[in-house]
Short mmCIF file of C-alpha atoms in Angstrom, two decimals:
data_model
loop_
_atom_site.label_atom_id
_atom_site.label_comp_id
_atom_site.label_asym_id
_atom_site.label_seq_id
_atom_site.Cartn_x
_atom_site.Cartn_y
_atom_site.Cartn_z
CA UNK A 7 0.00 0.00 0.00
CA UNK A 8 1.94 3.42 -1.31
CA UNK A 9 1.52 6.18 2.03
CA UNK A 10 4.78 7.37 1.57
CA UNK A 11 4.13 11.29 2.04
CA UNK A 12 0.71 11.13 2.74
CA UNK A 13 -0.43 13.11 5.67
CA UNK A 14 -1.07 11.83 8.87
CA UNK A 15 -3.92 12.80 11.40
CA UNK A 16 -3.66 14.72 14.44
CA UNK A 17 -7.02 12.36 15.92
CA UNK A 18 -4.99 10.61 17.85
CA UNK A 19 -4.00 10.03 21.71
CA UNK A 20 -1.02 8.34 22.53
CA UNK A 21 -1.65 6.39 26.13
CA UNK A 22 1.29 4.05 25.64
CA UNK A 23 3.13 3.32 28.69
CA UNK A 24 0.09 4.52 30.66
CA UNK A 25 -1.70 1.88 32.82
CA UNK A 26 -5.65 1.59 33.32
CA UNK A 27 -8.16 1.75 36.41
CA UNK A 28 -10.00 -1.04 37.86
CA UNK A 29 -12.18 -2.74 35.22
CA UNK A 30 -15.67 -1.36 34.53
CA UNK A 31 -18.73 -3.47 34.36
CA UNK A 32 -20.00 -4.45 30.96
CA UNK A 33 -23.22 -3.29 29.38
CA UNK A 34 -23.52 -4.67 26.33
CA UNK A 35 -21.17 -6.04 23.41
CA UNK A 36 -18.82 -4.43 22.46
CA UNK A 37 -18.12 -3.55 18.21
CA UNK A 38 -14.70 -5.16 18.11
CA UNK A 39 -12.62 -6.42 15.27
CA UNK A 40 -11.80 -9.79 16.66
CA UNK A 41 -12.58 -9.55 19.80
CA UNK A 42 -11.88 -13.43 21.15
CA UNK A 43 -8.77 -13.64 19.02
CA UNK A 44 -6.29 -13.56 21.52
CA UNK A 45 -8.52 -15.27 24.19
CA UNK A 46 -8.80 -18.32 21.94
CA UNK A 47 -5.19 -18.64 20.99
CA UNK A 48 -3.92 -18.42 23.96
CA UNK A 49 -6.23 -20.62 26.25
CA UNK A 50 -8.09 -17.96 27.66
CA UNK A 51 -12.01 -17.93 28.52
CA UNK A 52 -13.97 -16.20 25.40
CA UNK A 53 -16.92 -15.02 27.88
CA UNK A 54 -14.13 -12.96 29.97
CA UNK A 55 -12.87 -11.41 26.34
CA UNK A 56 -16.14 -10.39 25.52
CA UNK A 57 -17.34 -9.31 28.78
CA UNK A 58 -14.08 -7.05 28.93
CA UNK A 59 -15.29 -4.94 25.52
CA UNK A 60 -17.72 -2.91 27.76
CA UNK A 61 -20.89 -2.12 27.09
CA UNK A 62 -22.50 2.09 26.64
CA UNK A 63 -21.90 2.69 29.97
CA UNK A 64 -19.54 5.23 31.58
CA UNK A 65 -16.20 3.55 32.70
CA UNK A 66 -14.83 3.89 35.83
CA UNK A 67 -11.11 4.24 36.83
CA UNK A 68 -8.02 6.08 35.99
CA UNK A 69 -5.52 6.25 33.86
CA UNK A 70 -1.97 6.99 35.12
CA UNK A 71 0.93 8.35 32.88
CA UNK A 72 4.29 6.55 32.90
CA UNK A 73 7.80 6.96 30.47
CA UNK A 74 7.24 4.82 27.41
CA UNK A 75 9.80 4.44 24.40
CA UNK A 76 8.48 2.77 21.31
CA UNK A 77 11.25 0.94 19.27
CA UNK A 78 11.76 2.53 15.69
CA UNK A 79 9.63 -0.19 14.52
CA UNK A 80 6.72 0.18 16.62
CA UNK A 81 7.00 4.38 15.95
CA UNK A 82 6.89 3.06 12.41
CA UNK A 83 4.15 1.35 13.04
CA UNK A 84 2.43 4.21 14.46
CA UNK A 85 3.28 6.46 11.56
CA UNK A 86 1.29 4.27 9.22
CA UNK A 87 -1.75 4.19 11.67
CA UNK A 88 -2.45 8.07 11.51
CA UNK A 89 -1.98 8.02 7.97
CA UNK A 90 -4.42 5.36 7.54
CA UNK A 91 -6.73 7.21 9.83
CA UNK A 92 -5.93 10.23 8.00
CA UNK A 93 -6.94 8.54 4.59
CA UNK A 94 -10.51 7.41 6.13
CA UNK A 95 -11.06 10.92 7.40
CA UNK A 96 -10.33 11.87 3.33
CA UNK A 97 -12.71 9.52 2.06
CA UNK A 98 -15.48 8.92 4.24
CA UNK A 99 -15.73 13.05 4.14
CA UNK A 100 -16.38 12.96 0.75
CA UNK A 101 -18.65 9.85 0.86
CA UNK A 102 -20.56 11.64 3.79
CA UNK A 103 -20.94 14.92 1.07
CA UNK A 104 -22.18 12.87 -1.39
CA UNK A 105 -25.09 11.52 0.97
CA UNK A 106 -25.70 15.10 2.12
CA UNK A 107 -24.03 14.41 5.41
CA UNK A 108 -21.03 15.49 7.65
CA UNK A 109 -19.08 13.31 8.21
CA UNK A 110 -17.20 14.10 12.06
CA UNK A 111 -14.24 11.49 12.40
CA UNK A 112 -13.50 9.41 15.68
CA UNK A 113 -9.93 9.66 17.43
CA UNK A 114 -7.83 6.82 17.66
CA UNK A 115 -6.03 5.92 20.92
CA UNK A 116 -2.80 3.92 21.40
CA UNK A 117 -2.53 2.13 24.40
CA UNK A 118 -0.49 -1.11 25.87
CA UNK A 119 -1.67 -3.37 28.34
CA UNK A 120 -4.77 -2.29 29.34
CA UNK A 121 -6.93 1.01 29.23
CA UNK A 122 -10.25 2.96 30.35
CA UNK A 123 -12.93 4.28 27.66
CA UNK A 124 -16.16 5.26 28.31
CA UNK A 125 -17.62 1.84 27.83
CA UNK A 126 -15.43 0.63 30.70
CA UNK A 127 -12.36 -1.24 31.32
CA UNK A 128 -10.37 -3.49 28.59
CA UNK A 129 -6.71 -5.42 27.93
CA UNK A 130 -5.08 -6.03 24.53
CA UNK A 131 -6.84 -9.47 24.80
CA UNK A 132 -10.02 -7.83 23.01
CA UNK A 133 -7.95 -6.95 20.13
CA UNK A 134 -8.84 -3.17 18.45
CA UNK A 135 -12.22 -2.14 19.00
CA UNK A 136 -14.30 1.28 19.02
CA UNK A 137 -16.29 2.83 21.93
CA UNK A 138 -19.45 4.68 20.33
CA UNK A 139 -19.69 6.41 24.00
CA UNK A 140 -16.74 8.62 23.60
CA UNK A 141 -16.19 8.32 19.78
CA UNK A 142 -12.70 6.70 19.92
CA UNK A 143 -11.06 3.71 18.28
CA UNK A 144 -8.58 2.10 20.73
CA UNK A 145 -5.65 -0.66 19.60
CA UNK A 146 -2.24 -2.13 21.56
CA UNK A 147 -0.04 -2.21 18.51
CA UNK A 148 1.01 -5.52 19.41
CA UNK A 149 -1.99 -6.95 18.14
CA UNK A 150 -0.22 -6.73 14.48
CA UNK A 151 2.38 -9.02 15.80
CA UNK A 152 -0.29 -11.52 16.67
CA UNK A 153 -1.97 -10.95 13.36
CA UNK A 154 1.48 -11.57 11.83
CA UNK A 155 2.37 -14.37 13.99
CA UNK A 156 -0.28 -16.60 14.83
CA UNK A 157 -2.86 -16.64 12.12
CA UNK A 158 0.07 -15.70 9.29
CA UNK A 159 -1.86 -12.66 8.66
CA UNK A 160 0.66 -9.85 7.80
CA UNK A 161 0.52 -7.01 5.24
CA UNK A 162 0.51 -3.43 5.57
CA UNK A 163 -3.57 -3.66 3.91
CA UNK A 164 -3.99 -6.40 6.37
CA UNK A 165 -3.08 -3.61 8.83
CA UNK A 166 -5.16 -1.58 7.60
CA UNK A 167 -8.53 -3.39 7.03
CA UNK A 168 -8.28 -3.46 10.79
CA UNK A 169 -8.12 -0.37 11.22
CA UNK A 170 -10.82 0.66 8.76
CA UNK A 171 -12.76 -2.08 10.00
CA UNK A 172 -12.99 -0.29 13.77
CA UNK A 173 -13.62 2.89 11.48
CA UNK A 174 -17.21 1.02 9.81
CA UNK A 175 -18.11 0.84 13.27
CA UNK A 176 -17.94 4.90 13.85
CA UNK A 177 -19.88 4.66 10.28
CA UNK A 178 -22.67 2.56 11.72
CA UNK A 179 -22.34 4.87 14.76
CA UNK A 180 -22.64 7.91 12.58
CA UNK A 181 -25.98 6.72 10.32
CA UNK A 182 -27.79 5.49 13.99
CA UNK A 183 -26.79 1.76 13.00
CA UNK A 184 -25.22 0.74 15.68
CA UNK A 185 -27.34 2.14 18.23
CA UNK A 186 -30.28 0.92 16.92
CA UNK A 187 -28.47 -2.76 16.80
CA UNK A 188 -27.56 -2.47 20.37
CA UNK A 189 -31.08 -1.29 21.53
CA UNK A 190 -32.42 -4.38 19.64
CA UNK A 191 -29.68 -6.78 21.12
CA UNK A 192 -30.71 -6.34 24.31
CA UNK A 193 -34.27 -7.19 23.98
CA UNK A 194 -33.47 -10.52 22.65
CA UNK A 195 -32.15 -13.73 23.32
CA UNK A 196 -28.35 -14.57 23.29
CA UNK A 197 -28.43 -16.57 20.07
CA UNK A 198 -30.76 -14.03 18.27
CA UNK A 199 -28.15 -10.90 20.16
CA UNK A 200 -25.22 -12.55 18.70
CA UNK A 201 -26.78 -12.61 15.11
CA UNK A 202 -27.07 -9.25 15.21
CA UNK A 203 -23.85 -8.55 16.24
CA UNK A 204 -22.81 -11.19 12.89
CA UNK A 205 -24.58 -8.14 11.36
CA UNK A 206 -22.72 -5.41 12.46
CA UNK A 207 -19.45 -7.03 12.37
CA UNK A 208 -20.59 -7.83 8.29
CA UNK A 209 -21.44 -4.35 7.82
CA UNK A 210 -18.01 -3.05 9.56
CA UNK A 211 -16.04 -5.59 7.16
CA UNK A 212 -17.88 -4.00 3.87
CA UNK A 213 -17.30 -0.47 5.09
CA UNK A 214 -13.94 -1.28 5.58
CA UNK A 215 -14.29 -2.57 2.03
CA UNK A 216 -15.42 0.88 0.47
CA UNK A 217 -13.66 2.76 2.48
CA UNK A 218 -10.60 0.89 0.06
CA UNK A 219 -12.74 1.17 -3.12
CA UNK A 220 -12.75 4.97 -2.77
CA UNK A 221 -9.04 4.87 -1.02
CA UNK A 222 -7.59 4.03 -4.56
CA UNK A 223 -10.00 5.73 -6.69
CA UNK A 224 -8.94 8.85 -5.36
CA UNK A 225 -4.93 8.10 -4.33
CA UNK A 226 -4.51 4.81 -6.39
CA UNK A 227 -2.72 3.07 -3.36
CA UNK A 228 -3.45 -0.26 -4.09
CA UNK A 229 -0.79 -2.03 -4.93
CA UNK A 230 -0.22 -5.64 -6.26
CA UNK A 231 -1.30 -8.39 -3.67
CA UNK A 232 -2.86 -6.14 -1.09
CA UNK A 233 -6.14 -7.09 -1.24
CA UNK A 234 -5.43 -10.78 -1.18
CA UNK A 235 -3.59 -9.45 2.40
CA UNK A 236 -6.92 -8.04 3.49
CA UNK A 237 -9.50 -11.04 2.56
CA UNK A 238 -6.68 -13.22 3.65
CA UNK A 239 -6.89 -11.61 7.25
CA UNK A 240 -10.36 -11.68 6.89
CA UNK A 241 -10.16 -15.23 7.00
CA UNK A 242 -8.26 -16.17 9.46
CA UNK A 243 -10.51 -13.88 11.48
CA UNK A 244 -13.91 -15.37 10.76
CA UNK A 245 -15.63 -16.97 14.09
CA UNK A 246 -15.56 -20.31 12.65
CA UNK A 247 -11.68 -20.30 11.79
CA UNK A 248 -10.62 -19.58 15.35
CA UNK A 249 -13.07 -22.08 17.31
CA UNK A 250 -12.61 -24.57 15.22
CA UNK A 251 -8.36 -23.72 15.66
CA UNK A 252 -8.57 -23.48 19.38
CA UNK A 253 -11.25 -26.28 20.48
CA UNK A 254 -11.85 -28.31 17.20
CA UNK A 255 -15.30 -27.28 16.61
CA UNK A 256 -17.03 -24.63 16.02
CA UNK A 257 -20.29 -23.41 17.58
CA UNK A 258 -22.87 -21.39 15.00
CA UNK A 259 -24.98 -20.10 17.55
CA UNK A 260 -22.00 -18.32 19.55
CA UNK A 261 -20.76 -16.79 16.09
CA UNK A 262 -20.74 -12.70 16.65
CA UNK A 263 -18.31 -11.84 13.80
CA UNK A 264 -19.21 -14.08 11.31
CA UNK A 265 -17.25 -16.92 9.39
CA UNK A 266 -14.69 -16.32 7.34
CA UNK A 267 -16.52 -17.04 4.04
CA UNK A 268 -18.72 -14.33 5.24
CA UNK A 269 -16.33 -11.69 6.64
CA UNK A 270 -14.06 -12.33 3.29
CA UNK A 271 -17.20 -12.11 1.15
CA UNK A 272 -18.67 -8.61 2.81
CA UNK A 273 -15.11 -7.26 2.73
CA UNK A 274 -14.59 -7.88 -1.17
CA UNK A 275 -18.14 -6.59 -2.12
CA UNK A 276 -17.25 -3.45 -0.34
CA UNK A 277 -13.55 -3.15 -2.11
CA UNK A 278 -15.35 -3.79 -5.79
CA UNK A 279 -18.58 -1.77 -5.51
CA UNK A 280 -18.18 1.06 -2.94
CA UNK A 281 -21.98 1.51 -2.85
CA UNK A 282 -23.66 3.01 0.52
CA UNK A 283 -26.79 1.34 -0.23
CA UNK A 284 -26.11 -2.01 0.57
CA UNK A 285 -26.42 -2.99 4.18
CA UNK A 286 -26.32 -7.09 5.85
CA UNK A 287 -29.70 -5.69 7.92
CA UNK A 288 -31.52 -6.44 5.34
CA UNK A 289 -32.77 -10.65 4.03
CA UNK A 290 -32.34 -13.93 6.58
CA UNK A 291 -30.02 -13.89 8.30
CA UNK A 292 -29.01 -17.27 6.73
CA UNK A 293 -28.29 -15.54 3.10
CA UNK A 294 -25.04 -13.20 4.95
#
């Protein structure tokens, strides 16, 4: 993916080397990327991952600042974050315009370890995810070394589909999407709650997917291989890929993200057809 000399946002808060409160109590799920990821590969419980995303409540705790030195490979890393953040800002502005809305972009927060948002508490064992309470994408940059690592998922467009992928979720925020999905989750049982939540991870993965469609129609930054890098994360991802990995098995009726067919499938509609007006809320839920 060419960046070199593209400009980088200023959205951002660096909270690296800063540790978090006590842990807040969850209210609802969380719109995460992966979520379980790390729980699954590394023996973990799944429930405690996903009842660490928070819920819409406020969080509780506080955050204290310590010395933190990035190596020149994590600044590196960092660099290409706020440019990636800074090319969503460019294109979901203009794709906001051209639905006669304004688009106002989310802030994106380093952190290691652990930190406070105002849906609670949460570790790097939730992977990236994005707090509609305060408006803020959060990732521990070591989560691209998993990605890399243990599900052979590397790629600077690998990189950053995640990133846009926490982005679709302050889209969903921003058109009352993801409100409206919560509201409903919560009025319904688990296995219905978690579809829904199949359908807003879907909908994240094909915003992600036009947010790349209009990344190289306007900068022509795609280069060779990249989007194979980006459906190939996507499957490695899928809910189905990583119980199946870590237990065996896989459970349908647990599935909040969606299998990898899916995710891979929503992701590459998005990248070849850009168009707003397709949404997974829409059909049975059995055609995703």
């Amino acid at each position: 993916m060419k960046l070199s000399g593209r400009r980088e946002s200023s959205n951002v808060e660096d909270r690296r080397g800063m540790s978090g409160g006590a842990m807040a109590g969850a209210g609802g799920i969380g719109a995460v990327i992966v979520g379980v990821l790390i729980a699954l590969l590394t023996g973990g419980d799944p429930s405690e991952a996903l009842q660490q995303m928070g819920g819409l409540g406020a969080g509780s705790g506080t955050q204290v600042e310590g010395q933190y030195e990035g190596t020149p490979e994590e600044e590196a890393q960092v660099q290409f974050c706020k440019q990636v953040l800074a090319s969503t800002e460019d294109v979901w502005e203009e794709v906001f315009q051209s639905m006669g809305r304004r688009y106002e972009p989310p802030t994106l927060v380093f952190f290691t370890g652990s930190v406070q948002s105002a849906c609670g508490g949460a570790t790097a064992a939730v992977g990236p995810f994005y707090c509609s309470g305060d408006r803020k994408l959060y990732i521990d940059l070591s989560f691209f070394q998993q990605m890399e690592q243990q599900l052979q998922s590397g790629g600077d467009f690998a990189r950053a589909y995640v990133i846009a992928h926490e982005v679709g979720h302050h889209v969903e925020h921003l058109l009352g999407t993801l409100d409206k999905a919560h509201a409903q989750m919560q009025r319904l049982s688990k296995t219905q709650a978690n579809q829904v939540s199949v359908r807003l991870e879907l909908l994240a993965d094909y915003y992600a997917g036009v947010w790349g469609h209009y990344e190289n129609k306007m900068f022509g930054s795609l280069e060779d291989g990249d989007i194979e890098e980006a459906i190939n994360c996507a499957q490695h991802i899928g809910d189905n890929y990583l119980q199946e990995r870590s237990q065996g098995y896989s459970q349908p009726e647990s599935f909040t993200h969606g299998t990898s067919a899916q995710r891979m499938r929503w992701l590459k509609r998005g990248l070849q057809t850009g168009d707003m007006r397709t949404t997974t809320f829409t059909g049975d839920y059995s055609d995703l």
